[in-house]
GROMACS .gro file of C-alpha atoms in nm:
model
   98
    1MET     CA    1  -0.006  -0.001   0.003
    2TYR     CA    2   0.118   0.343  -0.100
    3PRO     CA    3  -0.040   0.610   0.147
    4VAL     CA    4  -0.220   0.886  -0.036
    5GLY     CA    5  -0.421   1.132   0.182
    6GLY     CA    6  -0.644   0.947   0.426
    7SER     CA    7  -0.630   0.621   0.217
    8GLY     CA    8  -0.383   0.474  -0.023
    9VAL     CA    9  -0.316   0.300  -0.351
   10PHE     CA   10  -0.300  -0.076  -0.331
   11ILE     CA   11  -0.122  -0.316  -0.564
   12ASP     CA   12  -0.137  -0.706  -0.574
   13LEU     CA   13   0.104  -0.889  -0.811
   14SER     CA   14   0.016  -1.257  -0.864
   15GLY     CA   15   0.182  -1.443  -1.153
   16SER     CA   16   0.068  -1.290  -1.479
   17VAL     CA   17  -0.209  -1.060  -1.318
   18ALA     CA   18  -0.154  -0.720  -1.157
   19THR     CA   19  -0.426  -0.548  -0.965
   20VAL     CA   20  -0.425  -0.187  -0.865
   21TRP     CA   21  -0.697  -0.008  -0.664
   22TYR     CA   22  -0.762   0.279  -0.443
   23VAL     CA   23  -1.078   0.393  -0.246
   24GLY     CA   24  -1.212   0.750  -0.199
   25ALA     CA   25  -0.978   1.019  -0.306
   26ASP     CA   26  -1.028   1.087  -0.691
   27PHE     CA   27  -1.204   0.751  -0.744
   28ASP     CA   28  -1.443   0.931  -0.994
   29ARG     CA   29  -1.160   1.062  -1.212
   30GLY     CA   30  -0.973   0.734  -1.259
   31LEU     CA   31  -1.182   0.601  -1.549
   32ASP     CA   32  -1.139   0.925  -1.763
   33ALA     CA   33  -0.767   0.918  -1.678
   34PHE     CA   34  -0.727   0.553  -1.768
   35GLU     CA   35  -0.912   0.589  -2.099
   36ALA     CA   36  -0.710   0.903  -2.197
   37MET     CA   37  -0.387   0.685  -2.150
   38LEU     CA   38  -0.545   0.412  -2.368
   39LYS     CA   39  -0.576   0.638  -2.647
   40SER     CA   40  -0.209   0.622  -2.729
   41ARG     CA   41  -0.235   0.236  -2.738
   42ARG     CA   42  -0.382  -0.018  -2.967
   43SER     CA   43  -0.674  -0.108  -2.767
   44LYS     CA   44  -1.030  -0.225  -2.812
   45ARG     CA   45  -1.315  -0.194  -2.550
   46LEU     CA   46  -1.484  -0.537  -2.524
   47LYS     CA   47  -1.757  -0.465  -2.266
   48ASP     CA   48  -1.911  -0.211  -2.028
   49GLU     CA   49  -2.176  -0.366  -1.794
   50ALA     CA   50  -2.322  -0.354  -1.449
   51SER     CA   51  -2.147  -0.550  -1.176
   52SER     CA   52  -2.325  -0.758  -0.931
   53GLU     CA   53  -2.279  -0.488  -0.667
   54ALA     CA   54  -2.506  -0.184  -0.681
   55LYS     CA   55  -2.379   0.119  -0.857
   56GLN     CA   56  -2.060  -0.052  -0.979
   57ARG     CA   57  -1.959  -0.117  -1.317
   58VAL     CA   58  -1.704  -0.322  -1.517
   59ARG     CA   59  -1.525  -0.236  -1.838
   60ALA     CA   60  -1.303  -0.490  -2.029
   61TYR     CA   61  -1.041  -0.397  -2.281
   62GLU     CA   62  -0.787  -0.586  -2.504
   63VAL     CA   63  -0.467  -0.407  -2.539
   64ASP     CA   64  -0.218  -0.496  -2.813
   65LEU     CA   65   0.138  -0.461  -2.685
   66GLY     CA   66   0.310  -0.573  -3.006
   67GLY     CA   67   0.546  -0.863  -3.046
   68GLY     CA   68   0.263  -1.123  -3.000
   69ARG     CA   69   0.194  -0.981  -2.656
   70MET     CA   70  -0.145  -0.846  -2.528
   71ALA     CA   71  -0.318  -0.765  -2.205
   72HIS     CA   72  -0.661  -0.811  -2.088
   73VAL     CA   73  -0.752  -0.523  -1.880
   74ALA     CA   74  -1.074  -0.522  -1.644
   75VAL     CA   75  -1.164  -0.188  -1.484
   76GLU     CA   76  -1.406  -0.182  -1.198
   77TYR     CA   77  -1.550   0.158  -1.118
   78ALA     CA   78  -1.824   0.318  -0.924
   79GLU     CA   79  -2.098   0.518  -1.049
   80ARG     CA   80  -2.214   0.856  -0.896
   81GLY     CA   81  -2.373   0.809  -0.554
   82ALA     CA   82  -2.220   0.459  -0.498
   83ALA     CA   83  -2.174   0.365  -0.129
   84ARG     CA   84  -1.833   0.206  -0.209
   85GLU     CA   85  -1.611   0.468  -0.374
   86ARG     CA   86  -1.353   0.248  -0.544
   87PHE     CA   87  -1.143   0.237  -0.861
   88LEU     CA   88  -0.969  -0.087  -0.956
   89VAL     CA   89  -0.768  -0.207  -1.263
   90ARG     CA   90  -0.673  -0.569  -1.312
   91VAL     CA   91  -0.422  -0.653  -1.597
   92SER     CA   92  -0.379  -0.989  -1.720
   93ALA     CA   93  -0.072  -1.057  -1.951
   94GLN     CA   94  -0.129  -1.289  -2.246
   95VAL     CA   95   0.058  -1.409  -2.554
   96ARG     CA   96  -0.104  -1.450  -2.896
   97LYS     CA   97  -0.050  -1.788  -3.057
   98ASN     CA   98  -0.076  -1.827  -3.426
   0.00000   0.00000   0.00000
């Protein structure tokens, strides 16, 4: 955990999956910042749907990293007025096989 303000940014590295999340703070600005960064990458949005938790959503992306490598990225974010103010990104490394 990296402390920021009254909370922090958390990271979990497990094999080929990296998860980064934070609660409170600028949780409502995370999605816009993330998608602005994606514009400079070869990426495709796969879905945007409601989560099983109230006022939470999930977006999935495929990001081409070149050299036969790609990442599946899942972004979990809170809608306005959500009780749980959270922003989470889970990146799964993958390799394309021909």
